[in-house]
Each structure stands twice: as structure tokens, then as C-alpha cells.
mmCIF file of C-alpha atoms in Angstrom:
data_model
loop_
_atom_site.group_PDB
_atom_site.id
_atom_site.type_symbol
_atom_site.label_atom_id
_atom_site.label_comp_id
_atom_site.label_asym_id
_atom_site.label_seq_id
_atom_site.Cartn_x
_atom_site.Cartn_y
_atom_site.Cartn_z
ATOM 1 C CA MET A 41 151.794 140.146 142.748
ATOM 2 C CA LYS A 42 148.131 139.840 140.543
ATOM 3 C CA PRO A 43 147.399 136.776 138.999
ATOM 4 C CA ASP A 44 147.304 137.196 135.018
ATOM 5 C CA LYS A 45 144.405 137.231 134.099
ATOM 6 C CA SER A 46 145.927 136.496 131.287
ATOM 7 C CA LEU A 47 145.815 133.063 132.320
ATOM 8 C CA PRO A 48 143.629 130.118 132.993
ATOM 9 C CA LEU A 49 142.729 129.899 137.201
ATOM 10 C CA THR A 50 141.488 127.093 136.745
ATOM 11 C CA GLY A 51 144.368 125.364 135.836
ATOM 12 C CA GLU A 52 142.414 124.238 132.586
ATOM 13 C CA ARG A 53 145.141 124.394 129.856
ATOM 14 C CA ARG A 54 144.085 127.406 127.061
ATOM 15 C CA PRO A 55 143.906 126.348 123.476
ATOM 16 C CA ARG A 56 146.902 127.810 121.298
ATOM 17 C CA GLY A 57 146.426 131.156 119.996
ATOM 18 C CA ALA A 58 143.492 132.284 122.310
ATOM 19 C CA GLY A 59 144.976 134.646 123.502
ATOM 20 C CA SER A 60 145.513 136.452 120.054
ATOM 21 C CA ALA A 61 142.065 135.542 119.292
ATOM 22 C CA ARG A 62 140.325 139.485 119.354
ATOM 23 C CA ALA A 63 143.445 140.809 118.640
ATOM 24 C CA SER A 64 143.610 139.403 115.227
ATOM 25 C CA GLY A 65 140.009 139.578 115.326
ATOM 26 C CA GLY A 66 138.993 136.261 114.000
ATOM 27 C CA THR A 67 137.247 132.889 115.950
ATOM 28 C CA PRO A 68 138.949 131.465 118.848
ATOM 29 C CA GLY A 69 141.861 130.156 117.292
ATOM 30 C CA GLY A 70 143.605 133.496 116.566
ATOM 31 C CA SER A 71 142.055 132.193 112.304
ATOM 32 C CA PRO A 72 138.851 131.105 110.943
ATOM 33 C CA GLY A 73 140.662 127.877 110.402
ATOM 34 C CA GLY A 74 142.136 127.027 113.827
ATOM 35 C CA TRP A 75 140.220 124.789 116.515
ATOM 36 C CA TRP A 76 137.567 126.532 116.638
ATOM 37 C CA GLY A 77 135.901 126.447 112.319
ATOM 38 C CA ARG A 78 137.545 123.101 112.813
ATOM 39 C CA PHE A 79 135.051 121.750 115.779
ATOM 40 C CA ARG A 80 132.046 124.110 113.735
ATOM 41 C CA VAL A 81 132.571 122.471 110.371
ATOM 42 C CA ARG A 82 132.307 119.061 112.554
ATOM 43 C CA ARG A 83 129.461 119.871 114.218
ATOM 44 C CA MET A 84 127.325 121.680 111.813
ATOM 45 C CA ASN A 85 126.155 118.304 108.722
ATOM 46 C CA VAL A 86 126.120 120.810 105.745
ATOM 47 C CA SER A 87 124.650 118.076 104.222
ATOM 48 C CA ALA A 88 121.975 119.085 106.515
ATOM 49 C CA PHE A 89 121.528 122.198 104.699
ATOM 50 C CA SER A 90 121.440 121.613 100.691
ATOM 51 C CA PRO A 91 118.465 121.595 98.045
ATOM 52 C CA GLU A 92 119.120 118.817 96.899
ATOM 53 C CA ARG A 93 117.776 116.463 100.013
ATOM 54 C CA TYR A 94 114.603 119.086 100.939
ATOM 55 C CA ALA A 95 114.199 118.692 96.846
ATOM 56 C CA ARG A 96 113.408 114.817 97.619
ATOM 57 C CA LEU A 97 111.062 115.865 99.977
ATOM 58 C CA ILE A 98 108.528 117.385 97.970
ATOM 59 C CA LEU A 99 109.241 116.472 94.746
ATOM 60 C CA SER A 100 107.143 113.273 92.784
ATOM 61 C CA THR A 101 109.725 111.490 90.937
ATOM 62 C CA SER A 102 106.789 110.705 88.718
ATOM 63 C CA ARG A 103 104.485 113.345 86.975
ATOM 64 C CA VAL A 104 101.433 113.639 87.457
ATOM 65 C CA PRO A 105 99.668 112.875 84.084
ATOM 66 C CA PHE A 106 98.827 115.977 81.856
ATOM 67 C CA LEU A 107 95.938 115.111 81.175
ATOM 68 C CA GLN A 108 94.478 114.673 84.834
ATOM 69 C CA VAL A 109 95.131 118.386 84.574
ATOM 70 C CA VAL A 110 94.018 119.536 81.392
ATOM 71 C CA LYS A 111 89.629 117.479 83.951
ATOM 72 C CA THR A 112 90.755 119.047 87.502
ATOM 73 C CA SER A 113 91.195 122.421 85.785
ATOM 74 C CA ALA A 114 87.646 121.621 83.574
ATOM 75 C CA ALA A 115 86.354 120.665 87.067
ATOM 76 C CA ALA A 116 86.967 123.561 88.685
ATOM 77 C CA ILE A 117 86.155 125.927 85.818
ATOM 78 C CA LEU A 118 82.347 123.782 85.276
ATOM 79 C CA ALA A 119 82.161 124.508 89.002
ATOM 80 C CA TRP A 120 82.315 127.947 88.627
ATOM 81 C CA ILE A 121 80.423 128.749 86.117
ATOM 82 C CA ALA A 122 77.788 126.248 87.700
ATOM 83 C CA THR A 123 77.849 127.252 91.115
ATOM 84 C CA ALA A 124 78.093 130.935 90.806
ATOM 85 C CA PRO A 125 74.526 131.984 89.215
ATOM 86 C CA LEU A 126 73.222 130.008 91.633
ATOM 87 C CA LEU A 127 75.067 132.223 94.881
ATOM 88 C CA GLN A 128 74.208 136.427 93.860
ATOM 89 C CA GLY A 129 77.116 137.517 93.551
ATOM 90 C CA GLN A 130 79.566 135.476 96.089
ATOM 91 C CA ILE A 131 82.311 133.491 95.166
ATOM 92 C CA PRO A 132 81.529 129.594 94.941
ATOM 93 C CA LEU A 133 84.812 128.843 97.015
ATOM 94 C CA PHE A 134 83.574 124.968 98.139
ATOM 95 C CA ALA A 135 82.421 124.284 95.034
ATOM 96 C CA VAL A 136 85.315 125.146 92.947
ATOM 97 C CA ILE A 137 88.048 122.874 96.088
ATOM 98 C CA ALA A 138 85.129 119.899 96.529
ATOM 99 C CA ALA A 139 85.801 119.761 91.816
ATOM 100 C CA ILE A 140 89.977 119.712 92.643
ATOM 101 C CA LEU A 141 89.771 116.948 95.549
ATOM 102 C CA VAL A 142 87.491 115.024 93.526
ATOM 103 C CA VAL A 143 89.101 113.628 90.733
ATOM 104 C CA GLN A 144 91.255 111.721 91.629
ATOM 105 C CA PRO A 145 93.397 108.298 89.604
ATOM 106 C CA SER A 146 90.247 106.695 88.878
ATOM 107 C CA VAL A 147 86.360 106.703 89.262
ATOM 108 C CA ASN A 148 85.895 104.843 91.910
ATOM 109 C CA GLN A 149 88.068 107.572 94.074
ATOM 110 C CA SER A 150 86.127 109.937 92.664
ATOM 111 C CA PHE A 151 82.829 109.205 93.653
ATOM 112 C CA GLY A 152 84.774 107.943 97.038
ATOM 113 C CA LYS A 153 86.530 111.486 97.582
ATOM 114 C CA ALA A 154 83.345 112.322 96.916
ATOM 115 C CA LEU A 155 81.195 110.587 99.534
ATOM 116 C CA GLU A 156 84.007 112.451 102.112
ATOM 117 C CA ARG A 157 84.681 115.557 101.077
ATOM 118 C CA CYS A 158 80.228 115.780 101.110
ATOM 119 C CA VAL A 159 79.981 114.800 104.863
ATOM 120 C CA GLY A 160 82.776 116.661 106.008
ATOM 121 C CA VAL A 161 81.291 120.269 104.925
ATOM 122 C CA VAL A 162 77.156 119.297 106.025
ATOM 123 C CA ILE A 163 79.150 118.833 109.265
ATOM 124 C CA GLY A 164 81.852 121.687 109.829
ATOM 125 C CA VAL A 165 78.897 124.472 108.274
ATOM 126 C CA VAL A 166 76.390 122.622 110.881
ATOM 127 C CA LEU A 167 78.388 122.645 113.483
ATOM 128 C CA ALA A 168 80.093 126.381 112.523
ATOM 129 C CA TYR A 169 76.265 127.056 112.073
ATOM 130 C CA PHE A 170 75.413 126.478 115.642
ATOM 131 C CA VAL A 171 79.263 127.371 117.168
ATOM 132 C CA GLY A 172 78.174 130.723 115.486
ATOM 133 C CA VAL A 173 74.278 131.049 117.104
ATOM 134 C CA VAL A 174 75.729 130.314 120.262
ATOM 135 C CA PHE A 175 78.701 131.988 120.830
ATOM 136 C CA GLY A 176 79.122 134.438 118.860
ATOM 137 C CA SER A 177 81.063 136.493 116.699
ATOM 138 C CA ASN A 178 84.594 135.984 118.873
ATOM 139 C CA SER A 179 87.813 135.296 117.642
ATOM 140 C CA TRP A 180 87.883 132.843 119.547
ATOM 141 C CA ALA A 181 84.742 130.957 118.518
ATOM 142 C CA VAL A 182 87.171 129.897 115.732
ATOM 143 C CA LEU A 183 89.545 127.776 117.860
ATOM 144 C CA LEU A 184 86.660 126.678 119.189
ATOM 145 C CA ALA A 185 84.995 125.142 116.555
ATOM 146 C CA VAL A 186 87.917 123.505 115.593
ATOM 147 C CA ILE A 187 88.552 121.604 117.921
ATOM 148 C CA VAL A 188 85.091 119.871 118.285
ATOM 149 C CA ALA A 189 85.640 119.250 114.971
ATOM 150 C CA LEU A 190 88.197 117.029 115.419
ATOM 151 C CA MET A 191 86.918 115.362 118.466
ATOM 152 C CA LEU A 192 83.153 114.946 116.468
ATOM 153 C CA ALA A 193 85.643 113.114 114.106
ATOM 154 C CA TRP A 194 87.477 110.989 116.247
ATOM 155 C CA ALA A 195 84.568 109.869 118.234
ATOM 156 C CA LEU A 196 82.586 109.119 114.536
ATOM 157 C CA ARG A 197 85.207 107.050 113.033
ATOM 158 C CA LEU A 198 85.708 109.322 110.494
ATOM 159 C CA GLY A 199 88.127 108.703 107.261
ATOM 160 C CA PRO A 200 91.030 110.706 107.095
ATOM 161 C CA THR A 201 89.208 113.277 104.481
ATOM 162 C CA SER A 202 86.439 114.507 106.561
ATOM 163 C CA SER A 203 88.955 114.581 109.459
ATOM 164 C CA VAL A 204 89.939 117.237 107.873
ATOM 165 C CA GLN A 205 87.324 118.664 105.988
ATOM 166 C CA ILE A 206 84.466 119.473 109.194
ATOM 167 C CA PRO A 207 87.565 121.207 110.946
ATOM 168 C CA ILE A 208 88.208 123.218 107.840
ATOM 169 C CA SER A 209 84.823 123.903 106.373
ATOM 170 C CA ALA A 210 83.769 126.051 109.688
ATOM 171 C CA MET A 211 86.437 127.574 110.811
ATOM 172 C CA LEU A 212 85.863 128.718 106.517
ATOM 173 C CA VAL A 213 82.191 129.678 107.604
ATOM 174 C CA LEU A 214 82.902 131.188 110.331
ATOM 175 C CA ALA A 215 86.149 133.494 109.159
ATOM 176 C CA LEU A 216 84.023 135.007 106.675
ATOM 177 C CA GLY A 217 81.673 135.670 109.302
ATOM 178 C CA ALA A 218 78.120 134.204 108.711
ATOM 179 C CA THR A 219 76.145 132.831 110.500
ATOM 180 C CA ALA A 220 72.268 132.831 108.872
ATOM 181 C CA PRO A 221 71.178 129.735 107.927
ATOM 182 C CA GLY A 222 70.967 130.794 104.141
ATOM 183 C CA TYR A 223 74.963 130.737 103.980
ATOM 184 C CA ALA A 224 75.561 127.181 105.748
ATOM 185 C CA VAL A 225 72.750 125.884 103.517
ATOM 186 C CA ASN A 226 75.065 127.610 99.971
ATOM 187 C CA ARG A 227 77.900 125.784 101.199
ATOM 188 C CA ILE A 228 76.434 122.106 101.628
ATOM 189 C CA LEU A 229 74.554 122.714 98.088
ATOM 190 C CA GLU A 230 78.167 124.146 95.987
ATOM 191 C CA THR A 231 79.951 121.329 97.605
ATOM 192 C CA VAL A 232 77.676 118.605 96.764
ATOM 193 C CA ILE A 233 78.054 120.647 93.007
ATOM 194 C CA GLY A 234 81.006 120.793 93.182
ATOM 195 C CA ALA A 235 82.015 117.213 93.997
ATOM 196 C CA LEU A 236 79.359 116.053 90.936
ATOM 197 C CA ILE A 237 81.005 117.748 88.032
ATOM 198 C CA GLY A 238 84.321 116.191 89.203
ATOM 199 C CA VAL A 239 82.629 113.183 89.373
ATOM 200 C CA GLY A 240 81.513 113.205 85.986
ATOM 201 C CA VAL A 241 84.911 115.312 84.606
ATOM 202 C CA ASN A 242 86.269 112.387 85.782
ATOM 203 C CA LEU A 243 84.275 109.535 84.632
ATOM 204 C CA LEU A 244 83.124 111.679 80.859
ATOM 205 C CA ILE A 245 87.231 112.718 79.918
ATOM 206 C CA VAL A 246 88.923 109.983 78.874
ATOM 207 C CA PRO A 247 88.627 107.775 82.465
ATOM 208 C CA PRO A 248 91.659 106.296 83.764
ATOM 209 C CA VAL A 249 92.244 102.990 83.298
ATOM 210 C CA ALA A 250 95.797 101.587 85.062
ATOM 211 C CA LEU A 251 96.562 99.029 82.788
ATOM 212 C CA GLN A 252 99.708 99.021 82.314
ATOM 213 C CA PRO A 253 101.931 98.989 85.335
ATOM 214 C CA VAL A 254 100.421 95.413 85.257
ATOM 215 C CA HIS A 255 101.056 94.025 82.412
ATOM 216 C CA GLU A 256 104.795 95.495 82.909
ATOM 217 C CA ALA A 257 105.035 93.918 85.550
ATOM 218 C CA VAL A 258 103.719 90.407 85.864
ATOM 219 C CA ALA A 259 105.907 90.274 82.405
ATOM 220 C CA ARG A 260 109.518 91.816 83.836
ATOM 221 C CA LEU A 261 108.255 89.772 87.009
ATOM 222 C CA GLY A 262 108.213 86.204 84.749
ATOM 223 C CA ASN A 263 111.411 87.311 83.321
ATOM 224 C CA GLU A 264 113.539 87.204 86.920
ATOM 225 C CA VAL A 265 112.239 84.087 87.792
ATOM 226 C CA SER A 266 112.896 82.489 83.718
ATOM 227 C CA GLY A 267 116.684 83.915 84.323
ATOM 228 C CA ILE A 268 116.983 82.753 88.447
ATOM 229 C CA LEU A 269 115.941 78.925 86.692
ATOM 230 C CA ASP A 270 118.549 79.452 83.856
ATOM 231 C CA SER A 271 121.022 81.235 86.346
ATOM 232 C CA LEU A 272 120.148 77.340 88.762
ATOM 233 C CA ALA A 273 120.646 74.517 85.884
ATOM 234 C CA ARG A 274 123.919 76.392 85.260
ATOM 235 C CA ILE A 275 125.315 76.221 88.656
ATOM 236 C CA LEU A 276 123.407 73.068 88.455
ATOM 237 C CA SER A 277 125.610 71.807 85.454
ATOM 238 C CA SER A 278 129.661 73.019 86.198
ATOM 239 C CA PRO A 279 132.141 73.640 88.583
ATOM 240 C CA THR A 280 130.962 77.692 91.167
ATOM 241 C CA THR A 281 132.685 79.873 93.039
ATOM 242 C CA ALA A 282 131.218 81.245 96.367
ATOM 243 C CA ASN A 283 130.310 84.469 95.342
ATOM 244 C CA GLU A 284 128.607 82.878 91.749
ATOM 245 C CA ARG A 285 126.279 81.212 93.799
ATOM 246 C CA THR A 286 125.679 83.680 96.398
ATOM 247 C CA THR A 287 124.834 86.438 93.824
ATOM 248 C CA MET A 288 122.186 83.743 92.540
ATOM 249 C CA LEU A 289 120.429 83.882 95.773
ATOM 250 C CA VAL A 290 120.725 87.665 95.913
ATOM 251 C CA GLU A 291 118.864 87.763 92.513
ATOM 252 C CA ALA A 292 116.333 85.320 93.705
ATOM 253 C CA ARG A 293 115.212 86.760 97.240
ATOM 254 C CA LEU A 294 114.958 90.197 94.670
ATOM 255 C CA LEU A 295 111.938 87.964 93.030
ATOM 256 C CA THR A 296 110.128 87.795 96.299
ATOM 257 C CA PRO A 297 109.990 93.068 96.368
ATOM 258 C CA MET A 298 109.654 92.179 92.426
ATOM 259 C CA ARG A 299 105.877 89.828 93.147
ATOM 260 C CA ALA A 300 104.845 92.822 95.458
ATOM 261 C CA LYS A 301 105.456 95.052 93.344
ATOM 262 C CA ALA A 302 103.187 93.302 90.718
ATOM 263 C CA ALA A 303 100.725 92.653 93.259
ATOM 264 C CA ALA A 304 100.207 96.319 94.257
ATOM 265 C CA ALA A 305 99.956 97.364 90.950
ATOM 266 C CA LEU A 306 97.705 94.255 89.745
ATOM 267 C CA ALA A 307 94.922 95.488 93.405
ATOM 268 C CA ALA A 308 95.888 98.965 91.768
ATOM 269 C CA GLY A 309 94.928 97.889 88.143
ATOM 270 C CA GLU A 310 91.205 96.800 89.510
ATOM 271 C CA GLU A 311 90.412 99.818 91.368
ATOM 272 C CA SER A 312 91.452 101.839 88.323
ATOM 273 C CA LEU A 313 88.432 99.229 86.583
ATOM 274 C CA LYS A 314 85.298 99.921 88.852
ATOM 275 C CA TYR A 315 82.702 101.797 87.971
ATOM 276 C CA ASN A 316 84.640 102.437 84.727
ATOM 277 C CA PRO A 317 83.102 102.638 81.632
ATOM 278 C CA ARG A 318 85.567 100.805 79.536
ATOM 279 C CA ARG A 319 85.452 98.145 82.076
ATOM 280 C CA SER A 320 83.967 95.781 79.811
ATOM 281 C CA VAL A 321 86.928 96.074 77.487
ATOM 282 C CA HIS A 322 90.025 95.157 79.336
ATOM 283 C CA ARG A 323 87.929 93.047 82.085
ATOM 284 C CA ASP A 324 89.538 90.474 80.223
ATOM 285 C CA LEU A 325 93.764 91.571 80.390
ATOM 286 C CA LEU A 326 93.103 91.923 83.945
ATOM 287 C CA GLU A 327 91.856 88.458 84.468
ATOM 288 C CA ALA A 328 94.706 87.184 82.351
ATOM 289 C CA ASP A 329 96.860 89.003 84.017
ATOM 290 C CA GLY A 330 96.023 88.044 87.855
ATOM 291 C CA THR A 331 95.941 84.259 86.523
ATOM 292 C CA LEU A 332 99.898 84.374 85.326
ATOM 293 C CA LEU A 333 100.804 86.081 88.506
ATOM 294 C CA ALA A 334 98.655 83.140 90.824
ATOM 295 C CA MET A 335 100.642 80.670 88.419
ATOM 296 C CA LEU A 336 104.248 83.313 88.652
ATOM 297 C CA SER A 337 103.781 83.459 92.704
ATOM 298 C CA ILE A 338 104.236 80.029 92.841
ATOM 299 C CA LEU A 339 107.138 80.283 91.039
ATOM 300 C CA VAL A 340 108.504 82.555 92.938
ATOM 301 C CA THR A 341 108.107 80.437 96.707
ATOM 302 C CA ARG A 342 109.710 77.482 95.025
ATOM 303 C CA VAL A 343 112.211 79.104 92.767
ATOM 304 C CA VAL A 344 113.245 81.073 96.624
ATOM 305 C CA GLY A 345 113.108 76.881 98.185
ATOM 306 C CA MET A 346 115.523 76.658 94.903
ATOM 307 C CA ALA A 347 118.622 78.487 94.925
ATOM 308 C CA ARG A 348 118.566 78.885 99.409
ATOM 309 C CA GLY A 349 118.499 74.546 98.929
ATOM 310 C CA VAL A 350 121.809 74.759 95.911
ATOM 311 C CA VAL A 351 123.787 77.277 98.660
ATOM 312 C CA ASP A 352 123.530 75.687 101.408
ATOM 313 C CA HIS A 353 123.932 72.122 99.751
ATOM 314 C CA TYR A 354 127.010 72.092 97.150
ATOM 315 C CA ASP A 355 130.002 71.054 97.073
ATOM 316 C CA GLU A 356 132.015 70.757 95.228
ATOM 317 C CA SER A 357 131.036 66.665 93.419
ATOM 318 C CA LEU A 358 127.522 67.491 93.181
ATOM 319 C CA PRO A 359 127.712 68.714 89.100
ATOM 320 C CA GLU A 360 129.240 64.632 89.182
ATOM 321 C CA GLU A 361 126.119 63.233 90.538
ATOM 322 C CA PRO A 362 124.290 61.349 87.823
ATOM 323 C CA LEU A 363 121.045 62.343 88.497
ATOM 324 C CA VAL A 364 122.167 66.443 88.104
ATOM 325 C CA ALA A 365 122.039 66.664 84.232
ATOM 326 C CA GLU A 366 117.905 65.639 84.757
ATOM 327 C CA VAL A 367 117.730 68.443 87.220
ATOM 328 C CA VAL A 368 119.618 70.858 84.751
ATOM 329 C CA SER A 369 118.305 69.223 81.992
ATOM 330 C CA GLU A 370 114.532 70.009 83.459
ATOM 331 C CA LEU A 371 114.936 73.231 84.760
ATOM 332 C CA ARG A 372 116.207 74.557 81.779
ATOM 333 C CA ARG A 373 113.536 73.501 80.105
ATOM 334 C CA ALA A 374 111.063 74.955 82.662
ATOM 335 C CA SER A 375 112.707 78.118 81.663
ATOM 336 C CA HIS A 376 112.119 78.258 78.264
ATOM 337 C CA ASP A 377 108.000 76.796 79.266
ATOM 338 C CA LEU A 378 107.943 80.451 81.227
ATOM 339 C CA ARG A 379 109.115 82.777 78.238
ATOM 340 C CA LEU A 380 106.770 80.604 75.737
ATOM 341 C CA VAL A 381 103.952 81.680 78.629
ATOM 342 C CA ILE A 382 105.075 84.911 79.049
ATOM 343 C CA GLN A 383 105.623 85.186 74.692
ATOM 344 C CA ASN A 384 101.982 83.664 74.177
ATOM 345 C CA ALA A 385 100.670 85.830 76.901
ATOM 346 C CA ASP A 386 100.779 89.183 74.137
ATOM 347 C CA LEU A 387 100.742 91.672 77.755
ATOM 348 C CA PRO A 388 100.505 94.972 75.977
ATOM 349 C CA GLY A 389 103.686 96.714 76.401
ATOM 350 C CA ALA A 390 105.738 94.582 78.259
ATOM 351 C CA THR A 391 109.217 93.678 77.875
ATOM 352 C CA GLY A 392 109.860 91.059 75.930
ATOM 353 C CA PRO A 393 112.430 88.101 77.572
ATOM 354 C CA SER A 394 115.872 88.601 77.567
ATOM 355 C CA VAL A 395 116.784 84.974 75.896
ATOM 356 C CA PRO A 396 114.467 85.078 73.117
ATOM 357 C CA VAL A 397 112.681 81.510 72.864
ATOM 358 C CA LEU A 398 113.670 80.123 69.539
ATOM 359 C CA ASP A 399 111.578 77.061 69.810
ATOM 360 C CA ASP A 400 107.370 77.756 70.086
ATOM 361 C CA LEU A 401 106.648 74.892 71.993
ATOM 362 C CA PRO A 402 106.590 73.598 75.254
ATOM 363 C CA ALA A 403 109.680 71.494 76.087
ATOM 364 C CA LEU A 404 107.941 69.967 79.288
ATOM 365 C CA THR A 405 105.719 67.834 77.652
ATOM 366 C CA ALA A 406 106.899 64.267 78.899
ATOM 367 C CA PRO A 407 106.650 63.972 82.892
ATOM 368 C CA LEU A 408 108.813 64.651 84.911
ATOM 369 C CA THR A 409 110.311 61.286 86.401
ATOM 370 C CA ILE A 410 111.895 60.818 89.438
ATOM 371 C CA ALA A 411 115.758 59.110 89.999
ATOM 372 C CA ARG A 412 116.786 57.374 92.983
ATOM 373 C CA PRO A 413 119.936 60.573 94.395
ATOM 374 C CA SER A 414 123.061 58.889 95.772
ATOM 375 C CA SER A 415 122.888 58.264 99.365
ATOM 376 C CA GLU A 416 125.979 61.101 100.055
ATOM 377 C CA HIS A 417 123.035 64.386 98.049
ATOM 378 C CA TRP A 418 119.968 63.081 98.381
ATOM 379 C CA VAL A 419 118.463 65.437 100.925
ATOM 380 C CA LEU A 420 119.790 68.761 98.424
ATOM 381 C CA LEU A 421 117.771 66.849 95.241
ATOM 382 C CA GLY A 422 115.304 65.411 97.009
ATOM 383 C CA PHE A 423 114.550 68.508 97.524
ATOM 384 C CA LEU A 424 115.006 70.486 93.961
ATOM 385 C CA LEU A 425 112.749 66.950 92.158
ATOM 386 C CA GLU A 426 110.028 68.228 95.135
ATOM 387 C CA ASP A 427 109.582 72.265 93.784
ATOM 388 C CA LEU A 428 110.552 70.657 90.112
ATOM 389 C CA ARG A 429 107.490 68.634 90.070
ATOM 390 C CA ARG A 430 105.694 71.384 91.635
ATOM 391 C CA ILE A 431 107.583 74.572 88.814
ATOM 392 C CA HIS A 432 106.249 71.352 86.037
ATOM 393 C CA GLU A 433 103.360 70.932 87.012
ATOM 394 C CA GLU A 434 101.923 75.184 86.879
ATOM 395 C CA LEU A 435 103.762 75.877 83.576
ATOM 396 C CA VAL A 436 102.075 72.487 81.946
ATOM 397 C CA ASP A 437 97.888 73.877 82.768
ATOM 398 C CA ALA A 438 100.001 77.328 81.824
ATOM 399 C CA THR A 439 101.217 75.970 78.531
ATOM 400 C CA ALA A 440 98.023 74.179 78.153
ATOM 401 C CA ASP A 441 96.261 76.758 78.241
ATOM 402 C CA ALA A 442 97.789 79.714 76.821
ATOM 403 C CA PRO A 443 97.038 80.144 73.178
ATOM 404 C CA PRO A 444 100.078 79.226 70.483
ATOM 405 C CA GLU A 445 101.178 82.143 68.601
ATOM 406 C CA GLY A 446 100.654 82.904 65.467
#
């Protein structure tokens, strides 16, 4: 008897309905919704092909300021107008590209981009000229010039802009088929003119100043530190649950990335004032932000440590400790004075404290007195008192230097 071809010869089980798959015109399993369809759905991550995922890769969370778009457009137009008569009918491609790339968020960055752009173009054009003279107009000479340009940029330890600009310039020059010495000189000349126009436009037309993010980040950090001090006072003054203490610790630990964000904003603000004709107007505000951030950095370190200590060493009898009442009072006074410092700093456009300051006078006027805690809580209370002493010193100095509001 001949073996039935519809049955498996190797002893493997055939999925149910496999024999009728071809007859039914569907996938194995007899229908599109059979085992094969379910297998394909499991293997294929549909979300990987969703447009939203790719949109997040190419779209930014914030727009480029419209003023920068206008300035970049003006620089490109001026570069075209300035270089077109000098090139005798040639398109001023290099000048327009240089002008577009040089207009940056700060004047200092524009100077850097202009220098990197000019260096890259000069080296790339000279390299393309010699490659064209030696190897002629062969198509493989373009690829050779690109490889040599990349190796040369690596050997010279050039920055990313110059490293990319050298092979691009060499490739464009060779692709256009111009190896005459006059052509190379024209490309260098129009690049320098375009870069200078880009720097000039960014310098003269409302040069950017990135101070508002600094004000907002510093004020937000100060308000959050004040809130953690209030939370510590609340936890020490009355019985609380473990979840409440853990939440307070998590919020305290979030102060560290907030401090890093404020420091990054301060660095960006300082960058925006370099070579900026408006720097004399805004320098004092930025220095005040830097001083305030330095004080807040110390407070963040102390407050995070205090929150960790309270969570690790808390017990139900802690609120009954006589010294805890003094610690709670000191925490509340420190929170009040910190909000007062942020308010008196008068940071333009910054959000005020969530808890209003009812008294315009500093609360930390009396020196911090340290009593002897009971032996049961001496580790935690001694730790808190030492951190409070440092916070007390920082806030007393800050409130003494800050001008009163009014």
C-alpha cells in the first residue's frame, strides 16, 4: 500500500486544518485567523511600525524660536546678494550654506561654527584641487577624496563640524568638475563671506540671551527644597505611614536632577552672553542666579541626606522626643526663609512659591542651640542638627545679603 501523502512521514503532528489550507485559499490552519495568523501576530510587533514612534524620533519637543528662523533666512539672502556678483554667474552655494549653518542660538556658538566651517572648507577645497589634478575627473576620485578627507580630519583631531565639512567640500568641488585654481579660491572666498554674514546677522539682530530658563530653573529648585523642608517638619511632628515617608524621600531625591538641570541652564545662559553686546545689561542677573544656585546646591545635599536619615531611623516614638519639637520649628523657619530668599531674588518670569510668604522678615534670627537628645534617638537627631546648622548658616547669609522686598 502506498503511503498517504497527506500524512506526515516523520512522525510529526500536522496542525489541525493544515490539509484544507490550500483548498480554502487561506493560510495554514484553514483561515486567516488560524494558528498561523496568531503566530504571525505574535512575531510581528505592530507598534514598531506605528507613525507615532518614528515621529518622536524626528520631531522635537520644542520649536526653534521664530526669530532665529527669520535671522537665518536674512543671513542666507544677504550671503547670496553679497557673493553672487563676485562669482560671475556661478551659484553662491557655499556662501548660503555657510550663512545658514553659522546662525546659532548664541553669538559665541556662531563664532565657533564660522571658524570650523571655514577651516573645513579650506582644507576640503584644497584637497579636492590636488586630487583632481593628480587623478583627473574620474568618478572614483570623488570617493578617494572623501576617504582621504575623513582620515585627514581624524589625524588632525578636528571637531565634528570640520570633520564633516572637509569631505563634503571635497566631494562638491570634484562633483562640479572644476579643478582650476580660480574655482578653489572662489569657493573659499564665498564661504568666508557667508560665515561673516551669518555671524554679523546673529550679532546685530537681537542677539539671543538665554536667561529666562535659568530664572525658572533656580526658582523651581528653591521652591521644591522649601517644600521638602516642610515635609520633613510634618513627618517629624506627627505619626506618619511608611508610604508617606517613602514618598517624601523620592521627592527629595528628585532634587538632584533638578539641580543638574538648573546648572545646565546656567551654563547655557553664560554661553549666550559671551561676545554678546547685551551682556552688560544681563550680567548682574546671571551672577545673582549663580550665587543663588550655589547656595541651593548645598541645601539640596543636606536636605536629601536628612530625608534619607529620617526614613532609615524613624520609629513611632520619635515625635515624642522633646528635642524633635525644636528641630521641627527650625525646619519650618528654614523653609520660610528659603521662600523669602526666592521671593526677594525677584527672578523675572519665574513662578513664585506655592506657599505664600506671610512674613517679610527672616525667621532664622536666633542662633541654633543644640540640646542633648536621648540615647534612643541620638544618632538621627545629631545628624539632623548638624545638617540644620549648615542650612541655618547658608540661609542667614542669604537673607542678610538679599535686599528687602518693597
